[in-house]
Amino acid sequence: MLDIRYEKTTTPKEIPGPEDPLVFGTIFTDHMFVMDYEEGQGWHDPRIIPYAPLSLWPSAMVLHYSQTVFEGLKAYKAEDGRVLLFRPDENIKRAADSCERLCIPTIPEEDFMQALHAVISVDRDWIPTRPGTSLYVRPFVIATDPFLGVRPSHTYQFLIILSPVGAYYPEGLDPVKIWIEDEYVRAVRGGLGQAKAGANYAASIKAQVKAHDEGYSQVLWLDGVERKYIEEVGSMNIFFKIAGKVVTPVLNGSILPGITRKSCIELCRSWGYEVEERKISVEELMAAAVDGSLEEVWGTGTAAVVSPVGHLRHQDQVVAIGEGGIGALSQRLYDAITGIQLGRVEGPKGWVVEVK
Ligand SMILES: *Cc1c(COP(=O)(O)O)cnc(C)c1O
């Protein structure tokens, strides 16, 4: 059990009202959780303090060599007032895997869980209640040694910050246009692709800018070696419904193992769909789009939950998927997962955890 020290703000901010737009990642609550690590001493001084700038040396290792990992999950306010988290144990396990890959000391699972509950509980009045809104929770760890050499840091800070976010699709599920990138790559097997590391995003920005300039909202990455097999979208995993079957790229070491991905696979199987986790080449995908067997395409991730894809572009070939709206299975998954997250529908055991 962590002995968390509380230092509440004396100057609380105004909590956004139901009419205020909540642009993703722009508004932060009054408090944050912080805990320090020092070699020999371990994780110590857990505290909930006012949200404020950090004090770091300009030589802090994270600023130079990106020894940092993060997580992302959401807290929801149910209609009966309960505060719910969706599969937080999965985020905690994935954080441990990410830490392990970047030589960062892991945070004990029960301490991580306690920290999540404590900080969300303090700022629970910030959880918006309009349909589709939630409190985005961003845990992360940074290497803080003031040292310009490459080795694992001896000191770290673990933080959790909270941000109220609006509906991802205020006008309903709107299909996105996806650019299949064949010049830049995000990750290679053996690299950081399966860790939730900021460095993966640094590698992705160039292609994201390119896709935006071409009028596409997201990049679909191909494998880093052959540039042939589908990996994932910017911050989402990708699913296809081809001739009645659900197909998603198999976790190969360079794809991020999404919790929404895992949940979609489990739900589809429970509904009787055949789900194939396997390699799928861009040629196979484009051929399925052309011959009409590609019935639905959707991305999965905590931010959007399910994001239908309406267009794919690979080199000079552009294909439209379905009739431009959301596919029936994508809609069913979206309704099922958001229903479970909001406590309206009973999900599989353990998927929803209440914050007291
Ligand atoms: C976080 C993330 C995802 C989605 O994971 P969820 O656990 O479903 O939110 C997919 N791809 C990348 C690169 C990510 O960082």
GROMACS .gro file of C-alpha atoms and ligand atoms in nm:
model
  371
    1MET     CA    1   0.000   0.000   0.000
    2LEU     CA    2   0.134   0.341  -0.094
    3ASP     CA    3   0.121   0.606   0.176
    4ILE     CA    4   0.011   0.888  -0.055
    5ARG     CA    5   0.069   1.245   0.061
    6TYR     CA    6  -0.201   1.492  -0.041
    7GLU     CA    7  -0.136   1.856  -0.117
    8LYS     CA    8  -0.461   1.997  -0.252
    9THR     CA    9  -0.469   2.308  -0.465
   10THR     CA   10  -0.565   2.633  -0.297
   11THR     CA   11  -0.660   2.788  -0.633
   12PRO     CA   12  -0.897   2.543  -0.803
   13LYS     CA   13  -0.965   2.609  -1.169
   14GLU     CA   14  -1.312   2.643  -1.312
   15ILE     CA   15  -1.438   2.303  -1.427
   16PRO     CA   16  -1.559   2.318  -1.791
   17GLY     CA   17  -1.938   2.321  -1.821
   18PRO     CA   18  -2.150   2.096  -2.042
   19GLU     CA   19  -2.147   2.352  -2.324
   20ASP     CA   20  -1.770   2.405  -2.328
   21PRO     CA   21  -1.585   2.234  -2.611
   22LEU     CA   22  -1.336   1.979  -2.477
   23VAL     CA   23  -1.065   1.966  -2.741
   24PHE     CA   24  -0.866   1.644  -2.687
   25GLY     CA   25  -0.560   1.690  -2.467
   26THR     CA   26  -0.590   2.065  -2.405
   27ILE     CA   27  -0.749   2.093  -2.059
   28PHE     CA   28  -0.600   1.943  -1.743
   29THR     CA   29  -0.754   1.894  -1.400
   30ASP     CA   30  -0.639   2.050  -1.071
   31HIS     CA   31  -0.416   1.766  -0.952
   32MET     CA   32  -0.161   1.509  -1.063
   33PHE     CA   33   0.000   1.203  -0.911
   34VAL     CA   34   0.379   1.201  -0.882
   35MET     CA   35   0.622   0.939  -0.747
   36ASP     CA   36   1.003   0.931  -0.763
   37TYR     CA   37   1.250   0.651  -0.819
   38GLU     CA   38   1.609   0.636  -0.712
   39GLU     CA   39   1.842   0.340  -0.747
   40GLY     CA   40   1.883   0.174  -0.410
   41GLN     CA   41   1.568   0.336  -0.272
   42GLY     CA   42   1.310   0.225  -0.527
   43TRP     CA   43   0.982   0.407  -0.589
   44HIS     CA   44   0.910   0.655  -0.311
   45ASP     CA   45   0.734   0.977  -0.205
   46PRO     CA   46   0.397   0.910  -0.373
   47ARG     CA   47   0.199   1.234  -0.373
   48ILE     CA   48  -0.103   1.406  -0.522
   49ILE     CA   49  -0.018   1.769  -0.580
   50PRO     CA   50  -0.152   2.065  -0.782
   51TYR     CA   51  -0.109   2.028  -1.160
   52ALA     CA   52   0.193   2.248  -1.236
   53PRO     CA   53   0.511   2.260  -1.450
   54LEU     CA   54   0.783   2.010  -1.362
   55SER     CA   55   1.128   2.098  -1.240
   56LEU     CA   56   1.385   1.917  -1.458
   57TRP     CA   57   1.751   1.977  -1.541
   58PRO     CA   58   1.809   2.072  -1.907
   59SER     CA   59   2.039   1.769  -1.907
   60ALA     CA   60   1.759   1.535  -1.791
   61MET     CA   61   1.809   1.214  -1.988
   62VAL     CA   62   1.450   1.191  -2.113
   63LEU     CA   63   1.496   1.516  -2.306
   64HIS     CA   64   1.790   1.376  -2.502
   65TYR     CA   65   1.745   1.002  -2.538
   66SER     CA   66   1.368   0.955  -2.497
   67GLN     CA   67   1.381   0.703  -2.215
   68THR     CA   68   1.010   0.735  -2.143
   69VAL     CA   69   0.689   0.532  -2.176
   70PHE     CA   70   0.323   0.619  -2.138
   71GLU     CA   71  -0.026   0.475  -2.109
   72GLY     CA   72  -0.372   0.601  -2.198
   73LEU     CA   73  -0.710   0.503  -2.057
   74LYS     CA   74  -1.039   0.670  -1.975
   75ALA     CA   75  -1.259   0.716  -1.669
   76TYR     CA   76  -1.633   0.734  -1.738
   77LYS     CA   77  -1.921   0.867  -1.532
   78ALA     CA   78  -2.204   0.614  -1.543
   79GLU     CA   79  -2.568   0.727  -1.543
   80ASP     CA   80  -2.599   0.620  -1.178
   81GLY     CA   81  -2.300   0.840  -1.084
   82ARG     CA   82  -2.041   0.562  -1.050
   83VAL     CA   83  -1.694   0.632  -1.190
   84LEU     CA   84  -1.575   0.344  -1.408
   85LEU     CA   85  -1.245   0.238  -1.562
   86PHE     CA   86  -1.219  -0.003  -1.856
   87ARG     CA   87  -0.970  -0.289  -1.808
   88PRO     CA   88  -0.710  -0.081  -1.618
   89ASP     CA   89  -0.523  -0.400  -1.523
   90GLU     CA   90  -0.440  -0.441  -1.893
   91ASN     CA   91  -0.288  -0.091  -1.909
   92ILE     CA   92  -0.084  -0.163  -1.598
   93LYS     CA   93   0.050  -0.488  -1.744
   94ARG     CA   94   0.133  -0.321  -2.075
   95ALA     CA   95   0.311  -0.037  -1.890
   96ALA     CA   96   0.529  -0.299  -1.720
   97ASP     CA   97   0.616  -0.452  -2.059
   98SER     CA   98   0.695  -0.107  -2.202
   99CYS     CA   99   0.914  -0.022  -1.899
  100GLU     CA  100   1.096  -0.353  -1.932
  101ARG     CA  101   1.176  -0.282  -2.301
  102LEU     CA  102   1.319   0.063  -2.217
  103CYS     CA  103   1.513  -0.051  -1.905
  104ILE     CA  104   1.283   0.153  -1.680
  105PRO     CA  105   1.208   0.006  -1.334
  106THR     CA  106   0.847  -0.118  -1.330
  107ILE     CA  107   0.584   0.020  -1.096
  108PRO     CA  108   0.435  -0.252  -0.872
  109GLU     CA  109   0.090  -0.338  -1.014
  110GLU     CA  110  -0.103  -0.274  -0.693
  111ASP     CA  111   0.070   0.063  -0.642
  112PHE     CA  112  -0.009   0.168  -0.999
  113MET     CA  113  -0.374   0.072  -0.949
  114GLN     CA  114  -0.392   0.256  -0.616
  115ALA     CA  115  -0.239   0.569  -0.771
  116LEU     CA  116  -0.495   0.562  -1.055
  117HIS     CA  117  -0.786   0.532  -0.816
  118ALA     CA  118  -0.652   0.800  -0.581
  119VAL     CA  119  -0.588   1.072  -0.837
  120ILE     CA  120  -0.910   1.009  -1.034
  121SER     CA  121  -1.104   1.016  -0.709
  122VAL     CA  122  -0.957   1.355  -0.610
  123ASP     CA  123  -1.058   1.512  -0.943
  124ARG     CA  124  -1.377   1.311  -1.001
  125ASP     CA  125  -1.586   1.630  -1.036
  126TRP     CA  126  -1.391   1.694  -1.359
  127ILE     CA  127  -1.535   1.387  -1.531
  128PRO     CA  128  -1.774   1.520  -1.795
  129THR     CA  129  -2.111   1.353  -1.829
  130ARG     CA  130  -2.238   1.439  -2.178
  131PRO     CA  131  -2.268   1.143  -2.417
  132GLY     CA  132  -1.929   1.038  -2.554
  133THR     CA  133  -1.726   1.246  -2.307
  134SER     CA  134  -1.483   1.107  -2.049
  135LEU     CA  135  -1.177   1.181  -1.842
  136TYR     CA  136  -0.862   1.080  -2.030
  137VAL     CA  137  -0.598   0.941  -1.796
  138ARG     CA  138  -0.232   0.966  -1.898
  139PRO     CA  139   0.022   0.782  -1.680
  140PHE     CA  140   0.387   0.818  -1.789
  141VAL     CA  141   0.742   0.765  -1.667
  142ILE     CA  142   1.043   0.984  -1.747
  143ALA     CA  143   1.418   0.937  -1.696
  144THR     CA  144   1.543   1.231  -1.490
  145ASP     CA  145   1.919   1.184  -1.440
  146PRO     CA  146   2.104   1.507  -1.532
  147PHE     CA  147   2.349   1.322  -1.757
  148LEU     CA  148   2.450   1.337  -2.123
  149GLY     CA  149   2.552   0.978  -2.173
  150VAL     CA  150   2.365   0.677  -2.302
  151ARG     CA  151   2.277   0.426  -2.031
  152PRO     CA  152   1.967   0.358  -1.823
  153SER     CA  153   1.889   0.649  -1.591
  154HIS     CA  154   1.929   0.594  -1.216
  155THR     CA  155   1.637   0.825  -1.132
  156TYR     CA  156   1.282   0.845  -1.271
  157GLN     CA  157   0.953   1.015  -1.213
  158PHE     CA  158   0.613   0.847  -1.257
  159LEU     CA  159   0.321   1.082  -1.316
  160ILE     CA  160  -0.051   1.058  -1.386
  161ILE     CA  161  -0.227   1.356  -1.538
  162LEU     CA  162  -0.598   1.385  -1.622
  163SER     CA  163  -0.777   1.559  -1.906
  164PRO     CA  164  -1.153   1.589  -1.967
  165VAL     CA  165  -1.221   1.504  -2.332
  166GLY     CA  166  -1.520   1.549  -2.560
  167ALA     CA  167  -1.693   1.306  -2.788
  168TYR     CA  168  -1.451   1.188  -3.055
  169TYR     CA  169  -1.731   1.197  -3.309
  170PRO     CA  170  -1.981   1.464  -3.200
  171GLU     CA  171  -2.187   1.399  -3.516
  172GLY     CA  172  -2.180   1.020  -3.489
  173LEU     CA  173  -1.926   0.775  -3.626
  174ASP     CA  174  -1.776   0.941  -3.930
  175PRO     CA  175  -1.557   0.729  -4.161
  176VAL     CA  176  -1.194   0.847  -4.192
  177LYS     CA  177  -0.962   0.852  -4.492
  178ILE     CA  178  -0.643   0.650  -4.450
  179TRP     CA  179  -0.312   0.688  -4.629
  180ILE     CA  180  -0.107   0.368  -4.665
  181GLU     CA  181   0.252   0.481  -4.619
  182ASP     CA  182   0.524   0.309  -4.821
  183GLU     CA  183   0.819   0.544  -4.777
  184TYR     CA  184   0.852   0.599  -4.402
  185VAL     CA  185   0.817   0.328  -4.139
  186ARG     CA  186   0.716   0.353  -3.774
  187ALA     CA  187   0.888   0.055  -3.617
  188VAL     CA  188   1.072  -0.268  -3.690
  189ARG     CA  189   1.071  -0.601  -3.510
  190GLY     CA  190   1.326  -0.580  -3.232
  191GLY     CA  191   1.270  -0.205  -3.199
  192LEU     CA  192   1.019  -0.020  -2.979
  193GLY     CA  193   0.702  -0.083  -3.180
  194GLN     CA  194   0.529  -0.298  -2.922
  195ALA     CA  195   0.615  -0.061  -2.636
  196LYS     CA  196   0.402   0.248  -2.575
  197ALA     CA  197   0.699   0.478  -2.612
  198GLY     CA  198   0.698   0.841  -2.719
  199ALA     CA  199   0.989   0.765  -2.950
  200ASN     CA  200   0.755   0.568  -3.180
  201TYR     CA  201   0.552   0.882  -3.226
  202ALA     CA  202   0.861   1.090  -3.302
  203ALA     CA  203   0.928   0.844  -3.586
  204SER     CA  204   0.571   0.881  -3.713
  205ILE     CA  205   0.524   1.258  -3.740
  206LYS     CA  206   0.682   1.302  -4.083
  207ALA     CA  207   0.441   1.060  -4.251
  208GLN     CA  208   0.148   1.203  -4.057
  209VAL     CA  209   0.227   1.551  -4.194
  210LYS     CA  210   0.259   1.407  -4.545
  211ALA     CA  211  -0.078   1.230  -4.520
  212HIS     CA  212  -0.246   1.545  -4.386
  213ASP     CA  213  -0.105   1.749  -4.673
  214GLU     CA  214  -0.267   1.500  -4.910
  215GLY     CA  215  -0.603   1.532  -4.734
  216TYR     CA  216  -0.585   1.208  -4.534
  217SER     CA  217  -0.645   1.200  -4.160
  218GLN     CA  218  -0.436   0.897  -4.059
  219VAL     CA  219  -0.142   0.687  -4.174
  220LEU     CA  220  -0.161   0.309  -4.209
  221TRP     CA  221   0.187   0.167  -4.151
  222LEU     CA  222   0.342  -0.122  -4.339
  223ASP     CA  223   0.604  -0.350  -4.185
  224GLY     CA  224   0.946  -0.190  -4.161
  225VAL     CA  225   1.139  -0.460  -4.348
  226GLU     CA  226   0.945  -0.557  -4.660
  227ARG     CA  227   0.698  -0.265  -4.654
  228LYS     CA  228   0.443  -0.518  -4.761
  229TYR     CA  229   0.238  -0.627  -4.461
  230ILE     CA  230  -0.020  -0.413  -4.281
  231GLU     CA  231   0.076  -0.314  -3.925
  232GLU     CA  232  -0.146  -0.049  -3.765
  233VAL     CA  233  -0.278   0.307  -3.792
  234GLY     CA  234  -0.128   0.616  -3.618
  235SER     CA  235  -0.255   0.543  -3.269
  236MET     CA  236  -0.497   0.262  -3.349
  237ASN     CA  237  -0.491  -0.103  -3.442
  238ILE     CA  238  -0.667  -0.201  -3.761
  239PHE     CA  239  -0.937  -0.457  -3.846
  240PHE     CA  240  -1.084  -0.579  -4.172
  241LYS     CA  241  -1.398  -0.776  -4.243
  242ILE     CA  242  -1.325  -0.981  -4.552
  243ALA     CA  243  -1.589  -1.219  -4.688
  244GLY     CA  244  -1.756  -1.248  -4.349
  245LYS     CA  245  -1.435  -1.311  -4.151
  246VAL     CA  246  -1.264  -1.067  -3.916
  247VAL     CA  247  -0.895  -1.022  -3.995
  248THR     CA  248  -0.636  -0.821  -3.802
  249PRO     CA  249  -0.255  -0.818  -3.825
  250VAL     CA  250  -0.097  -1.065  -3.585
  251LEU     CA  251   0.112  -0.907  -3.304
  252ASN     CA  252   0.457  -0.948  -3.452
  253GLY     CA  253   0.679  -0.746  -3.220
  254SER     CA  254   0.645  -0.412  -3.398
  255ILE     CA  255   0.270  -0.359  -3.349
  256LEU     CA  256   0.132  -0.204  -3.029
  257PRO     CA  257  -0.089  -0.459  -2.848
  258GLY     CA  258  -0.402  -0.246  -2.807
  259ILE     CA  259  -0.650  -0.318  -2.531
  260THR     CA  260  -0.937  -0.212  -2.758
  261ARG     CA  261  -0.795  -0.455  -3.018
  262LYS     CA  262  -0.796  -0.737  -2.766
  263SER     CA  263  -1.149  -0.648  -2.654
  264CYS     CA  264  -1.278  -0.643  -3.016
  265ILE     CA  265  -1.126  -0.984  -3.086
  266GLU     CA  266  -1.282  -1.129  -2.770
  267LEU     CA  267  -1.624  -0.978  -2.845
  268CYS     CA  268  -1.624  -1.085  -3.212
  269ARG     CA  269  -1.536  -1.442  -3.114
  270SER     CA  270  -1.808  -1.443  -2.847
  271TRP     CA  271  -2.055  -1.338  -3.118
  272GLY     CA  272  -1.953  -1.631  -3.335
  273TYR     CA  273  -1.728  -1.454  -3.584
  274GLU     CA  274  -1.416  -1.626  -3.705
  275VAL     CA  275  -1.125  -1.395  -3.617
  276GLU     CA  276  -0.791  -1.441  -3.790
  277GLU     CA  277  -0.482  -1.280  -3.642
  278ARG     CA  278  -0.236  -1.314  -3.927
  279LYS     CA  279  -0.012  -1.137  -4.174
  280ILE     CA  280  -0.207  -0.947  -4.435
  281SER     CA  281  -0.032  -0.787  -4.729
  282VAL     CA  282  -0.130  -0.457  -4.881
  283GLU     CA  283  -0.181  -0.640  -5.216
  284GLU     CA  284  -0.430  -0.879  -5.057
  285LEU     CA  285  -0.611  -0.586  -4.898
  286MET     CA  286  -0.636  -0.378  -5.214
  287ALA     CA  287  -0.743  -0.685  -5.415
  288ALA     CA  288  -1.020  -0.755  -5.161
  289ALA     CA  289  -1.129  -0.392  -5.188
  290VAL     CA  290  -1.146  -0.416  -5.567
  291ASP     CA  291  -1.328  -0.752  -5.585
  292GLY     CA  292  -1.581  -0.641  -5.323
  293SER     CA  293  -1.495  -0.893  -5.051
  294LEU     CA  294  -1.360  -0.618  -4.823
  295GLU     CA  295  -1.679  -0.540  -4.633
  296GLU     CA  296  -1.561  -0.322  -4.345
  297VAL     CA  297  -1.245  -0.155  -4.215
  298TRP     CA  298  -1.211   0.001  -3.872
  299GLY     CA  299  -0.945   0.121  -3.634
  300THR     CA  300  -0.948   0.053  -3.260
  301GLY     CA  301  -0.799   0.256  -2.977
  302THR     CA  302  -0.889   0.414  -2.645
  303ALA     CA  303  -0.943   0.763  -2.789
  304ALA     CA  304  -1.201   0.681  -3.058
  305VAL     CA  305  -1.290   0.326  -2.941
  306VAL     CA  306  -1.392   0.222  -3.296
  307SER     CA  307  -1.313   0.440  -3.595
  308PRO     CA  308  -1.467   0.336  -3.927
  309VAL     CA  309  -1.247   0.374  -4.235
  310GLY     CA  310  -1.417   0.497  -4.552
  311HIS     CA  311  -1.122   0.533  -4.792
  312LEU     CA  312  -0.781   0.375  -4.839
  313ARG     CA  313  -0.507   0.507  -5.060
  314HIS     CA  314  -0.199   0.307  -5.156
  315GLN     CA  315   0.031   0.480  -5.404
  316ASP     CA  316  -0.204   0.590  -5.684
  317GLN     CA  317  -0.481   0.349  -5.600
  318VAL     CA  318  -0.778   0.484  -5.402
  319VAL     CA  319  -1.057   0.255  -5.286
  320ALA     CA  320  -1.384   0.330  -5.107
  321ILE     CA  321  -1.509   0.085  -4.848
  322GLY     CA  322  -1.875  -0.003  -4.810
  323GLU     CA  323  -2.131   0.265  -4.887
  324GLY     CA  324  -1.946   0.543  -4.710
  325GLY     CA  325  -2.119   0.502  -4.372
  326ILE     CA  326  -2.026   0.282  -4.079
  327GLY     CA  327  -2.042  -0.094  -4.123
  328ALA     CA  328  -2.280  -0.303  -3.916
  329LEU     CA  329  -2.008  -0.489  -3.725
  330SER     CA  330  -1.808  -0.169  -3.654
  331GLN     CA  331  -2.125  -0.011  -3.516
  332ARG     CA  332  -2.204  -0.320  -3.308
  333LEU     CA  333  -1.854  -0.320  -3.157
  334TYR     CA  334  -1.872   0.053  -3.083
  335ASP     CA  335  -2.211   0.018  -2.914
  336ALA     CA  336  -2.104  -0.288  -2.715
  337ILE     CA  337  -1.775  -0.144  -2.588
  338THR     CA  338  -1.910   0.202  -2.504
  339GLY     CA  339  -2.212   0.038  -2.340
  340ILE     CA  340  -1.982  -0.168  -2.118
  341GLN     CA  341  -1.758   0.131  -2.043
  342LEU     CA  342  -2.058   0.335  -1.929
  343GLY     CA  343  -2.194   0.054  -1.715
  344ARG     CA  344  -2.513   0.027  -1.927
  345VAL     CA  345  -2.436  -0.323  -2.050
  346GLU     CA  346  -2.281  -0.604  -1.851
  347GLY     CA  347  -1.944  -0.694  -2.002
  348PRO     CA  348  -1.720  -0.995  -1.946
  349LYS     CA  349  -1.609  -1.035  -1.585
  350GLY     CA  350  -1.349  -0.784  -1.469
  351TRP     CA  351  -1.368  -0.548  -1.767
  352VAL     CA  352  -1.512  -0.261  -1.562
  353VAL     CA  353  -1.364  -0.139  -1.234
  354GLU     CA  354  -1.530   0.119  -1.012
  355VAL     CA  355  -1.332   0.410  -0.867
  356LYS     CA  356  -1.459   0.481  -0.518
  357LIG     C1  357  -0.212   0.321  -2.761
  357LIG     C2  358  -0.193   0.276  -2.901
  357LIG     C3  359  -0.288   0.193  -2.967
  357LIG     C4  360  -0.422   0.156  -2.909
  357LIG     O1  361  -0.417   0.090  -2.787
  357LIG     P1  362  -0.543   0.089  -2.689
  357LIG     O2  363  -0.495   0.014  -2.572
  357LIG     O3  364  -0.652   0.020  -2.761
  357LIG     O4  365  -0.575   0.231  -2.661
  357LIG     C5  366  -0.255   0.147  -3.094
  357LIG     N1  367  -0.140   0.182  -3.155
  357LIG     C6  368  -0.051   0.263  -3.095
  357LIG     C7  369   0.074   0.298  -3.167
  357LIG     C8  370  -0.074   0.313  -2.968
  357LIG     O5  371   0.015   0.394  -2.910
   0.00000   0.00000   0.00000
